[in-house]
Amino acid sequence: MIELPENPLTVTEVMTALADMESRSEQAAARLPETERTDPMWDGLVFSVAGVRLVCAMTEISEMLPHREHVVRVPGTKPWVLGLSNVRGSLLPIVDLQVYLGGKAIVPSKAARILVLRLRGLVVGLLVPSVQGMRHFSLENKLPDARIKGALGAYVYEAFSVKDNVFPVISMQALVADPEFRSAAA
């Protein structure tokens, strides 16, 4: 049972108190910094492969894991397939992205990360030497038709220019669609 106070507030007193709270809230909100951006942004994950700093769309990475020591080699696979790892009860194929692109094998370290992709019906972990973190890029800084030489050129179609730095964008969609990448058997 709810007990009412002996002198309940009148409707006028309640309305006056609510109007006062609304006025104070509007005044406080006017002093807050503007948070809405006017230029469209693109979110990417910056990482390095074979000494090249790359960025991929955040939407293409489902999760990031630390380097796994327990990767079981699968006989009869190409050298860039490191093997399988148990991730929360599911087997995840692990690929050394640097070896796939023609570079040297990644030396296991605390900085090495596995980028998990779930694209085009394929679930795979890409081992990369290091991840620098998430970065927001203004679409005004996008360089369309950007190309890069070497094996990366098949997967880089654009880049972002920020001050004196260029961030080539690697398309994970293009990577997993590549028939060479999809055929791991030696």
Short mmCIF file of N, CA and C in Angstrom, two decimals:
data_model
loop_
_atom_site.label_atom_id
_atom_site.label_comp_id
_atom_site.label_asym_id
_atom_site.label_seq_id
_atom_site.Cartn_x
_atom_site.Cartn_y
_atom_site.Cartn_z
N MET A 1 0.84 -1.17 0.00
CA MET A 1 0.00 0.00 0.00
C MET A 1 0.89 1.24 0.00
N ILE A 2 0.56 2.22 -0.82
CA ILE A 2 1.32 3.44 -0.95
C ILE A 2 0.74 4.49 -0.01
N GLU A 3 1.65 5.13 0.73
CA GLU A 3 1.21 6.18 1.63
C GLU A 3 1.44 7.53 0.96
N LEU A 4 0.48 8.36 0.99
CA LEU A 4 0.57 9.70 0.42
C LEU A 4 1.04 10.67 1.50
N PRO A 5 1.85 11.67 1.10
CA PRO A 5 2.28 12.65 2.11
C PRO A 5 1.07 13.43 2.63
N GLU A 6 1.24 13.99 3.83
CA GLU A 6 0.14 14.73 4.44
C GLU A 6 -0.25 15.95 3.61
N ASN A 7 0.76 16.64 3.04
CA ASN A 7 0.49 17.81 2.21
C ASN A 7 0.97 17.54 0.79
N PRO A 8 0.19 16.84 -0.01
CA PRO A 8 0.63 16.53 -1.37
C PRO A 8 0.79 17.81 -2.18
N LEU A 9 1.71 17.75 -3.20
CA LEU A 9 1.92 18.90 -4.07
C LEU A 9 0.70 19.08 -4.97
N THR A 10 0.46 20.30 -5.28
CA THR A 10 -0.64 20.59 -6.19
C THR A 10 -0.16 20.39 -7.63
N VAL A 11 -1.08 20.29 -8.53
CA VAL A 11 -0.75 20.13 -9.94
C VAL A 11 0.07 21.34 -10.41
N THR A 12 -0.26 22.51 -9.96
CA THR A 12 0.46 23.72 -10.35
C THR A 12 1.90 23.67 -9.86
N GLU A 13 2.13 23.22 -8.63
CA GLU A 13 3.48 23.12 -8.08
C GLU A 13 4.32 22.09 -8.86
N VAL A 14 3.71 20.97 -9.20
CA VAL A 14 4.42 19.95 -9.98
C VAL A 14 4.79 20.48 -11.35
N MET A 15 3.86 21.14 -12.03
CA MET A 15 4.11 21.69 -13.36
C MET A 15 5.18 22.77 -13.32
N THR A 16 5.20 23.60 -12.28
CA THR A 16 6.21 24.64 -12.12
C THR A 16 7.59 24.02 -11.93
N ALA A 17 7.66 22.96 -11.11
CA ALA A 17 8.94 22.28 -10.87
C ALA A 17 9.46 21.64 -12.15
N LEU A 18 8.57 21.01 -12.93
CA LEU A 18 8.98 20.38 -14.19
C LEU A 18 9.45 21.43 -15.20
N ALA A 19 8.76 22.56 -15.28
CA ALA A 19 9.16 23.63 -16.19
C ALA A 19 10.52 24.19 -15.80
N ASP A 20 10.79 24.30 -14.51
CA ASP A 20 12.08 24.79 -14.03
C ASP A 20 13.20 23.80 -14.40
N MET A 21 12.95 22.50 -14.22
CA MET A 21 13.95 21.49 -14.59
C MET A 21 14.22 21.52 -16.10
N GLU A 22 13.19 21.67 -16.90
CA GLU A 22 13.36 21.73 -18.35
C GLU A 22 14.21 22.93 -18.75
N SER A 23 13.95 24.08 -18.13
CA SER A 23 14.69 25.30 -18.43
C SER A 23 16.16 25.14 -18.08
N ARG A 24 16.45 24.58 -16.89
CA ARG A 24 17.84 24.38 -16.48
C ARG A 24 18.55 23.36 -17.37
N SER A 25 17.85 22.33 -17.81
CA SER A 25 18.45 21.32 -18.71
C SER A 25 18.81 21.94 -20.06
N GLU A 26 17.93 22.77 -20.61
CA GLU A 26 18.21 23.43 -21.89
C GLU A 26 19.40 24.37 -21.77
N GLN A 27 19.52 25.09 -20.66
CA GLN A 27 20.66 25.99 -20.45
C GLN A 27 21.96 25.20 -20.35
N ALA A 28 21.93 24.06 -19.64
CA ALA A 28 23.13 23.23 -19.50
C ALA A 28 23.51 22.62 -20.85
N ALA A 29 22.54 22.20 -21.64
CA ALA A 29 22.81 21.60 -22.95
C ALA A 29 23.43 22.60 -23.90
N ALA A 30 23.07 23.86 -23.80
CA ALA A 30 23.61 24.90 -24.68
C ALA A 30 25.11 25.09 -24.44
N ARG A 31 25.60 24.77 -23.24
CA ARG A 31 27.01 24.93 -22.93
C ARG A 31 27.85 23.72 -23.34
N LEU A 32 27.21 22.60 -23.74
CA LEU A 32 27.95 21.40 -24.12
C LEU A 32 28.55 21.57 -25.51
N PRO A 33 29.70 20.93 -25.77
CA PRO A 33 30.31 21.03 -27.11
C PRO A 33 29.46 20.31 -28.14
N GLU A 34 29.56 20.76 -29.37
CA GLU A 34 28.83 20.14 -30.47
C GLU A 34 29.44 18.78 -30.75
N THR A 35 28.62 17.73 -30.82
CA THR A 35 29.14 16.39 -31.05
C THR A 35 28.79 15.87 -32.44
N GLU A 36 27.91 16.50 -33.12
CA GLU A 36 27.50 16.03 -34.44
C GLU A 36 28.51 16.46 -35.49
N ARG A 37 29.01 15.50 -36.27
CA ARG A 37 29.97 15.79 -37.33
C ARG A 37 29.20 16.09 -38.61
N THR A 38 29.75 17.00 -39.38
CA THR A 38 29.09 17.34 -40.63
C THR A 38 29.66 16.55 -41.80
N ASP A 39 30.94 16.13 -41.71
CA ASP A 39 31.53 15.38 -42.81
C ASP A 39 31.39 13.88 -42.55
N PRO A 40 31.05 13.11 -43.60
CA PRO A 40 30.89 11.66 -43.41
C PRO A 40 32.22 10.99 -43.10
N MET A 41 32.19 9.99 -42.24
CA MET A 41 33.40 9.33 -41.79
C MET A 41 33.39 7.85 -42.20
N TRP A 42 34.59 7.29 -42.29
CA TRP A 42 34.80 5.88 -42.59
C TRP A 42 35.67 5.32 -41.48
N ASP A 43 35.27 4.21 -40.88
CA ASP A 43 36.01 3.62 -39.76
C ASP A 43 36.85 2.46 -40.25
N GLY A 44 38.13 2.48 -39.89
CA GLY A 44 39.03 1.43 -40.33
C GLY A 44 39.93 0.94 -39.22
N LEU A 45 40.48 -0.26 -39.43
CA LEU A 45 41.44 -0.84 -38.51
C LEU A 45 42.81 -0.78 -39.18
N VAL A 46 43.76 -0.12 -38.52
CA VAL A 46 45.10 0.07 -39.07
C VAL A 46 46.00 -1.05 -38.55
N PHE A 47 46.71 -1.71 -39.48
CA PHE A 47 47.64 -2.77 -39.11
C PHE A 47 48.79 -2.80 -40.11
N SER A 48 49.82 -3.54 -39.78
CA SER A 48 50.99 -3.64 -40.66
C SER A 48 51.15 -5.05 -41.19
N VAL A 49 51.59 -5.14 -42.43
CA VAL A 49 51.93 -6.42 -43.06
C VAL A 49 53.16 -6.18 -43.93
N ALA A 50 54.19 -6.96 -43.73
CA ALA A 50 55.43 -6.86 -44.52
C ALA A 50 55.97 -5.43 -44.53
N GLY A 51 55.86 -4.75 -43.41
CA GLY A 51 56.39 -3.39 -43.31
C GLY A 51 55.51 -2.31 -43.93
N VAL A 52 54.34 -2.69 -44.42
CA VAL A 52 53.43 -1.72 -45.04
C VAL A 52 52.25 -1.50 -44.09
N ARG A 53 51.96 -0.24 -43.80
CA ARG A 53 50.81 0.09 -42.96
C ARG A 53 49.57 0.12 -43.84
N LEU A 54 48.59 -0.70 -43.47
CA LEU A 54 47.34 -0.83 -44.22
C LEU A 54 46.17 -0.50 -43.32
N VAL A 55 45.01 -0.33 -43.94
CA VAL A 55 43.78 -0.16 -43.19
C VAL A 55 42.70 -0.97 -43.90
N CYS A 56 41.81 -1.57 -43.11
CA CYS A 56 40.66 -2.27 -43.69
C CYS A 56 39.40 -1.77 -42.99
N ALA A 57 38.28 -1.95 -43.62
CA ALA A 57 37.01 -1.50 -43.06
C ALA A 57 36.71 -2.27 -41.77
N MET A 58 36.28 -1.56 -40.76
CA MET A 58 35.92 -2.20 -39.49
C MET A 58 34.80 -3.21 -39.69
N THR A 59 33.95 -2.97 -40.67
CA THR A 59 32.83 -3.88 -40.92
C THR A 59 33.30 -5.23 -41.48
N GLU A 60 34.54 -5.31 -41.95
CA GLU A 60 35.05 -6.57 -42.50
C GLU A 60 35.71 -7.45 -41.45
N ILE A 61 35.96 -6.92 -40.27
CA ILE A 61 36.61 -7.67 -39.20
C ILE A 61 35.56 -8.00 -38.15
N SER A 62 35.38 -9.29 -37.85
CA SER A 62 34.38 -9.63 -36.84
C SER A 62 34.95 -9.61 -35.44
N GLU A 63 36.24 -9.92 -35.30
CA GLU A 63 36.90 -9.81 -33.99
C GLU A 63 38.41 -9.85 -34.18
N MET A 64 39.12 -9.49 -33.13
CA MET A 64 40.57 -9.50 -33.13
C MET A 64 41.04 -10.30 -31.92
N LEU A 65 41.95 -11.24 -32.16
CA LEU A 65 42.44 -12.11 -31.10
C LEU A 65 43.95 -11.96 -30.95
N PRO A 66 44.47 -12.23 -29.76
CA PRO A 66 45.93 -12.26 -29.62
C PRO A 66 46.49 -13.46 -30.37
N HIS A 67 47.79 -13.42 -30.67
CA HIS A 67 48.43 -14.56 -31.36
C HIS A 67 48.21 -15.82 -30.55
N ARG A 68 47.89 -16.90 -31.22
CA ARG A 68 47.65 -18.18 -30.56
C ARG A 68 48.87 -19.08 -30.73
N GLU A 69 49.33 -19.61 -29.62
CA GLU A 69 50.48 -20.52 -29.68
C GLU A 69 50.05 -21.92 -30.12
N HIS A 70 48.82 -22.28 -29.82
CA HIS A 70 48.35 -23.63 -30.11
C HIS A 70 47.60 -23.65 -31.44
N VAL A 71 48.37 -23.70 -32.52
CA VAL A 71 47.81 -23.84 -33.85
C VAL A 71 48.31 -25.17 -34.38
N VAL A 72 47.38 -26.04 -34.76
CA VAL A 72 47.72 -27.37 -35.21
C VAL A 72 47.88 -27.35 -36.73
N ARG A 73 49.04 -27.69 -37.20
CA ARG A 73 49.34 -27.72 -38.63
C ARG A 73 48.48 -28.78 -39.32
N VAL A 74 47.99 -28.47 -40.51
CA VAL A 74 47.18 -29.40 -41.28
C VAL A 74 48.03 -29.89 -42.45
N PRO A 75 48.31 -31.18 -42.53
CA PRO A 75 49.13 -31.70 -43.62
C PRO A 75 48.46 -31.44 -44.98
N GLY A 76 49.30 -31.21 -45.99
CA GLY A 76 48.80 -31.05 -47.34
C GLY A 76 48.26 -29.67 -47.65
N THR A 77 48.56 -28.68 -46.81
CA THR A 77 48.10 -27.32 -47.08
C THR A 77 49.27 -26.46 -47.54
N LYS A 78 48.95 -25.35 -48.12
CA LYS A 78 49.97 -24.41 -48.61
C LYS A 78 50.72 -23.81 -47.43
N PRO A 79 51.94 -23.33 -47.66
CA PRO A 79 52.78 -22.84 -46.55
C PRO A 79 52.18 -21.68 -45.77
N TRP A 80 51.30 -20.90 -46.39
CA TRP A 80 50.72 -19.76 -45.70
C TRP A 80 49.58 -20.14 -44.77
N VAL A 81 49.11 -21.38 -44.84
CA VAL A 81 48.09 -21.86 -43.90
C VAL A 81 48.83 -22.39 -42.68
N LEU A 82 48.71 -21.68 -41.58
CA LEU A 82 49.41 -22.09 -40.36
C LEU A 82 48.76 -23.31 -39.74
N GLY A 83 47.44 -23.43 -39.87
CA GLY A 83 46.73 -24.57 -39.32
C GLY A 83 45.41 -24.16 -38.71
N LEU A 84 44.97 -24.95 -37.74
CA LEU A 84 43.68 -24.73 -37.08
C LEU A 84 43.90 -24.40 -35.61
N SER A 85 43.05 -23.53 -35.09
CA SER A 85 43.09 -23.17 -33.68
C SER A 85 41.69 -23.30 -33.10
N ASN A 86 41.61 -23.77 -31.87
CA ASN A 86 40.33 -23.89 -31.18
C ASN A 86 40.00 -22.53 -30.55
N VAL A 87 38.95 -21.89 -31.06
CA VAL A 87 38.51 -20.60 -30.53
C VAL A 87 37.10 -20.77 -29.98
N ARG A 88 37.01 -20.81 -28.68
CA ARG A 88 35.73 -20.97 -27.99
C ARG A 88 34.93 -22.16 -28.51
N GLY A 89 35.64 -23.28 -28.74
CA GLY A 89 34.97 -24.51 -29.15
C GLY A 89 34.80 -24.69 -30.65
N SER A 90 35.20 -23.72 -31.44
CA SER A 90 35.10 -23.83 -32.90
C SER A 90 36.50 -23.80 -33.50
N LEU A 91 36.69 -24.59 -34.56
CA LEU A 91 37.99 -24.60 -35.22
C LEU A 91 38.08 -23.43 -36.19
N LEU A 92 39.16 -22.67 -36.06
CA LEU A 92 39.38 -21.49 -36.89
C LEU A 92 40.66 -21.70 -37.70
N PRO A 93 40.54 -21.70 -39.05
CA PRO A 93 41.76 -21.77 -39.86
C PRO A 93 42.55 -20.47 -39.70
N ILE A 94 43.87 -20.59 -39.53
CA ILE A 94 44.73 -19.43 -39.35
C ILE A 94 45.67 -19.32 -40.55
N VAL A 95 45.71 -18.14 -41.16
CA VAL A 95 46.54 -17.87 -42.33
C VAL A 95 47.55 -16.79 -41.96
N ASP A 96 48.81 -17.01 -42.31
CA ASP A 96 49.85 -15.98 -42.14
C ASP A 96 49.72 -15.07 -43.35
N LEU A 97 49.14 -13.91 -43.17
CA LEU A 97 48.87 -12.99 -44.29
C LEU A 97 50.16 -12.55 -44.96
N GLN A 98 51.21 -12.41 -44.19
CA GLN A 98 52.49 -11.96 -44.74
C GLN A 98 53.06 -13.01 -45.70
N VAL A 99 52.98 -14.28 -45.33
CA VAL A 99 53.46 -15.37 -46.19
C VAL A 99 52.57 -15.46 -47.43
N TYR A 100 51.26 -15.34 -47.24
CA TYR A 100 50.34 -15.39 -48.38
C TYR A 100 50.70 -14.33 -49.42
N LEU A 101 51.11 -13.17 -48.96
CA LEU A 101 51.44 -12.07 -49.87
C LEU A 101 52.89 -12.14 -50.37
N GLY A 102 53.59 -13.23 -50.06
CA GLY A 102 54.93 -13.42 -50.58
C GLY A 102 56.05 -12.98 -49.66
N GLY A 103 55.74 -12.63 -48.43
CA GLY A 103 56.75 -12.17 -47.49
C GLY A 103 57.24 -13.27 -46.58
N LYS A 104 58.02 -12.88 -45.59
CA LYS A 104 58.55 -13.82 -44.61
C LYS A 104 57.49 -14.14 -43.56
N ALA A 105 57.64 -15.30 -42.94
CA ALA A 105 56.71 -15.72 -41.89
C ALA A 105 56.75 -14.73 -40.72
N ILE A 106 55.62 -14.53 -40.12
CA ILE A 106 55.51 -13.63 -38.97
C ILE A 106 56.13 -14.30 -37.75
N VAL A 107 56.99 -13.58 -37.09
CA VAL A 107 57.60 -14.07 -35.86
C VAL A 107 56.60 -13.84 -34.73
N PRO A 108 56.22 -14.91 -34.02
CA PRO A 108 55.26 -14.73 -32.93
C PRO A 108 55.75 -13.71 -31.91
N SER A 109 54.86 -12.81 -31.52
CA SER A 109 55.19 -11.79 -30.52
C SER A 109 53.91 -11.35 -29.83
N LYS A 110 54.07 -10.54 -28.79
CA LYS A 110 52.91 -10.00 -28.09
C LYS A 110 52.12 -9.04 -28.97
N ALA A 111 52.77 -8.44 -29.96
CA ALA A 111 52.11 -7.48 -30.84
C ALA A 111 51.30 -8.16 -31.94
N ALA A 112 51.62 -9.41 -32.27
CA ALA A 112 50.92 -10.12 -33.35
C ALA A 112 49.45 -10.33 -32.98
N ARG A 113 48.60 -10.20 -33.98
CA ARG A 113 47.16 -10.34 -33.78
C ARG A 113 46.56 -11.21 -34.88
N ILE A 114 45.42 -11.81 -34.55
CA ILE A 114 44.65 -12.57 -35.53
C ILE A 114 43.37 -11.78 -35.80
N LEU A 115 43.18 -11.38 -37.06
CA LEU A 115 41.97 -10.68 -37.47
C LEU A 115 41.00 -11.72 -38.01
N VAL A 116 39.85 -11.85 -37.38
CA VAL A 116 38.88 -12.88 -37.77
C VAL A 116 37.92 -12.27 -38.79
N LEU A 117 37.84 -12.95 -39.95
CA LEU A 117 36.93 -12.52 -41.02
C LEU A 117 35.79 -13.53 -41.11
N ARG A 118 34.60 -13.02 -41.31
CA ARG A 118 33.42 -13.85 -41.59
C ARG A 118 32.76 -13.24 -42.82
N LEU A 119 33.32 -13.57 -43.98
CA LEU A 119 32.88 -12.95 -45.23
C LEU A 119 32.66 -14.01 -46.30
N ARG A 120 31.64 -13.82 -47.10
CA ARG A 120 31.37 -14.69 -48.26
C ARG A 120 31.34 -16.17 -47.89
N GLY A 121 30.78 -16.48 -46.74
CA GLY A 121 30.67 -17.86 -46.29
C GLY A 121 31.97 -18.46 -45.78
N LEU A 122 32.99 -17.65 -45.63
CA LEU A 122 34.30 -18.13 -45.18
C LEU A 122 34.60 -17.51 -43.81
N VAL A 123 35.05 -18.34 -42.89
CA VAL A 123 35.51 -17.87 -41.58
C VAL A 123 36.98 -18.22 -41.49
N VAL A 124 37.82 -17.21 -41.33
CA VAL A 124 39.26 -17.42 -41.31
C VAL A 124 39.92 -16.37 -40.43
N GLY A 125 41.03 -16.75 -39.82
CA GLY A 125 41.83 -15.81 -39.02
C GLY A 125 43.09 -15.44 -39.77
N LEU A 126 43.34 -14.15 -39.92
CA LEU A 126 44.55 -13.66 -40.58
C LEU A 126 45.55 -13.21 -39.53
N LEU A 127 46.71 -13.85 -39.50
CA LEU A 127 47.75 -13.45 -38.58
C LEU A 127 48.49 -12.26 -39.18
N VAL A 128 48.57 -11.16 -38.42
CA VAL A 128 49.30 -9.97 -38.84
C VAL A 128 50.31 -9.63 -37.75
N PRO A 129 51.45 -8.99 -38.12
CA PRO A 129 52.50 -8.72 -37.12
C PRO A 129 52.10 -7.73 -36.04
N SER A 130 51.27 -6.74 -36.40
CA SER A 130 50.86 -5.75 -35.39
C SER A 130 49.62 -5.01 -35.85
N VAL A 131 48.88 -4.51 -34.87
CA VAL A 131 47.70 -3.69 -35.12
C VAL A 131 47.89 -2.37 -34.40
N GLN A 132 47.72 -1.27 -35.12
CA GLN A 132 47.89 0.05 -34.51
C GLN A 132 46.60 0.59 -33.91
N GLY A 133 45.45 0.05 -34.32
CA GLY A 133 44.19 0.45 -33.72
C GLY A 133 43.18 0.95 -34.72
N MET A 134 42.05 1.37 -34.19
CA MET A 134 40.96 1.89 -35.01
C MET A 134 41.22 3.35 -35.34
N ARG A 135 40.81 3.75 -36.53
CA ARG A 135 40.99 5.14 -36.94
C ARG A 135 39.78 5.58 -37.75
N HIS A 136 39.40 6.84 -37.57
CA HIS A 136 38.28 7.43 -38.33
C HIS A 136 38.87 8.29 -39.44
N PHE A 137 38.38 8.07 -40.66
CA PHE A 137 38.87 8.82 -41.81
C PHE A 137 37.71 9.61 -42.42
N SER A 138 37.97 10.86 -42.75
CA SER A 138 36.97 11.67 -43.44
C SER A 138 36.91 11.19 -44.89
N LEU A 139 35.71 11.02 -45.41
CA LEU A 139 35.55 10.58 -46.79
C LEU A 139 36.08 11.62 -47.77
N GLU A 140 36.26 12.84 -47.31
CA GLU A 140 36.85 13.88 -48.16
C GLU A 140 38.32 13.58 -48.45
N ASN A 141 38.97 12.76 -47.60
CA ASN A 141 40.38 12.43 -47.76
C ASN A 141 40.60 11.13 -48.54
N LYS A 142 39.53 10.60 -49.12
CA LYS A 142 39.62 9.34 -49.85
C LYS A 142 40.27 9.55 -51.22
N LEU A 143 41.23 8.68 -51.55
CA LEU A 143 41.90 8.71 -52.84
C LEU A 143 41.38 7.52 -53.65
N PRO A 144 40.43 7.73 -54.55
CA PRO A 144 39.90 6.60 -55.33
C PRO A 144 40.94 6.11 -56.32
N ASP A 145 40.80 4.89 -56.73
CA ASP A 145 41.70 4.27 -57.71
C ASP A 145 43.16 4.29 -57.28
N ALA A 146 43.41 4.23 -55.99
CA ALA A 146 44.79 4.15 -55.49
C ALA A 146 45.28 2.73 -55.72
N ARG A 147 46.48 2.61 -56.19
CA ARG A 147 47.06 1.29 -56.46
C ARG A 147 48.37 1.14 -55.72
N ILE A 148 48.72 -0.08 -55.45
CA ILE A 148 49.96 -0.39 -54.79
C ILE A 148 50.59 -1.54 -55.58
N LYS A 149 51.91 -1.55 -55.65
CA LYS A 149 52.60 -2.58 -56.43
C LYS A 149 52.76 -3.86 -55.62
N GLY A 150 53.03 -4.94 -56.31
CA GLY A 150 53.27 -6.22 -55.66
C GLY A 150 51.99 -6.98 -55.42
N ALA A 151 52.11 -8.00 -54.56
CA ALA A 151 50.98 -8.88 -54.28
C ALA A 151 49.80 -8.14 -53.65
N LEU A 152 50.08 -7.08 -52.90
CA LEU A 152 49.00 -6.30 -52.27
C LEU A 152 48.13 -5.60 -53.31
N GLY A 153 48.70 -5.34 -54.48
CA GLY A 153 47.97 -4.61 -55.52
C GLY A 153 46.66 -5.25 -55.92
N ALA A 154 46.54 -6.56 -55.76
CA ALA A 154 45.30 -7.25 -56.12
C ALA A 154 44.16 -6.94 -55.15
N TYR A 155 44.49 -6.38 -53.99
CA TYR A 155 43.48 -6.17 -52.96
C TYR A 155 43.34 -4.72 -52.52
N VAL A 156 44.15 -3.82 -53.05
CA VAL A 156 44.11 -2.41 -52.67
C VAL A 156 43.55 -1.61 -53.85
N TYR A 157 42.41 -0.95 -53.64
CA TYR A 157 41.74 -0.19 -54.69
C TYR A 157 41.63 1.29 -54.37
N GLU A 158 41.85 1.64 -53.12
CA GLU A 158 41.72 3.03 -52.69
C GLU A 158 42.61 3.26 -51.49
N ALA A 159 42.69 4.52 -51.08
CA ALA A 159 43.52 4.89 -49.93
C ALA A 159 42.95 6.15 -49.31
N PHE A 160 43.43 6.47 -48.14
CA PHE A 160 43.09 7.72 -47.48
C PHE A 160 44.38 8.50 -47.26
N SER A 161 44.30 9.80 -47.50
CA SER A 161 45.44 10.68 -47.28
C SER A 161 45.13 11.55 -46.08
N VAL A 162 45.98 11.48 -45.07
CA VAL A 162 45.82 12.28 -43.86
C VAL A 162 47.14 12.98 -43.59
N LYS A 163 47.13 14.30 -43.73
CA LYS A 163 48.35 15.11 -43.61
C LYS A 163 49.39 14.56 -44.58
N ASP A 164 50.53 14.10 -44.10
CA ASP A 164 51.57 13.56 -44.98
C ASP A 164 51.55 12.04 -45.05
N ASN A 165 50.52 11.41 -44.53
CA ASN A 165 50.45 9.96 -44.49
C ASN A 165 49.39 9.43 -45.46
N VAL A 166 49.72 8.32 -46.11
CA VAL A 166 48.77 7.64 -46.99
C VAL A 166 48.48 6.28 -46.38
N PHE A 167 47.21 5.94 -46.27
CA PHE A 167 46.77 4.68 -45.70
C PHE A 167 46.09 3.87 -46.80
N PRO A 168 46.81 2.91 -47.43
CA PRO A 168 46.17 2.06 -48.43
C PRO A 168 45.08 1.21 -47.77
N VAL A 169 43.95 1.07 -48.45
CA VAL A 169 42.82 0.29 -47.94
C VAL A 169 42.86 -1.09 -48.58
N ILE A 170 43.03 -2.13 -47.77
CA ILE A 170 42.99 -3.49 -48.27
C ILE A 170 41.55 -4.00 -48.17
N SER A 171 41.06 -4.53 -49.26
CA SER A 171 39.70 -5.07 -49.30
C SER A 171 39.73 -6.53 -48.86
N MET A 172 39.21 -6.80 -47.69
CA MET A 172 39.14 -8.18 -47.23
C MET A 172 38.12 -8.96 -48.05
N GLN A 173 37.11 -8.26 -48.58
CA GLN A 173 36.14 -8.90 -49.47
C GLN A 173 36.84 -9.45 -50.70
N ALA A 174 37.73 -8.64 -51.29
CA ALA A 174 38.48 -9.09 -52.48
C ALA A 174 39.42 -10.23 -52.11
N LEU A 175 40.03 -10.18 -50.95
CA LEU A 175 40.94 -11.22 -50.51
C LEU A 175 40.23 -12.56 -50.42
N VAL A 176 39.10 -12.61 -49.71
CA VAL A 176 38.40 -13.89 -49.53
C VAL A 176 37.71 -14.35 -50.81
N ALA A 177 37.50 -13.46 -51.77
CA ALA A 177 36.90 -13.86 -53.05
C ALA A 177 37.95 -14.42 -54.01
N ASP A 178 39.23 -14.20 -53.73
CA ASP A 178 40.30 -14.66 -54.59
C ASP A 178 40.35 -16.20 -54.57
N PRO A 179 40.23 -16.85 -55.75
CA PRO A 179 40.27 -18.32 -55.79
C PRO A 179 41.57 -18.88 -55.22
N GLU A 180 42.68 -18.18 -55.37
CA GLU A 180 43.96 -18.63 -54.80
C GLU A 180 43.87 -18.71 -53.27
N PHE A 181 43.25 -17.69 -52.66
CA PHE A 181 43.12 -17.66 -51.20
C PHE A 181 42.19 -18.76 -50.71
N ARG A 182 41.15 -19.03 -51.47
CA ARG A 182 40.14 -20.01 -51.07
C ARG A 182 40.62 -21.45 -51.25
N SER A 183 41.69 -21.66 -51.99
CA SER A 183 42.19 -23.04 -52.18
C SER A 183 43.47 -23.22 -51.39
N ALA A 184 43.34 -23.78 -50.21
CA ALA A 184 44.47 -23.91 -49.30
C ALA A 184 45.24 -25.21 -49.50
N ALA A 185 44.71 -26.13 -50.28
CA ALA A 185 45.38 -27.41 -50.49
C ALA A 185 46.64 -27.21 -51.35
N ALA A 186 47.71 -27.89 -50.94
CA ALA A 186 48.99 -27.77 -51.67
C ALA A 186 48.95 -28.58 -52.96
#
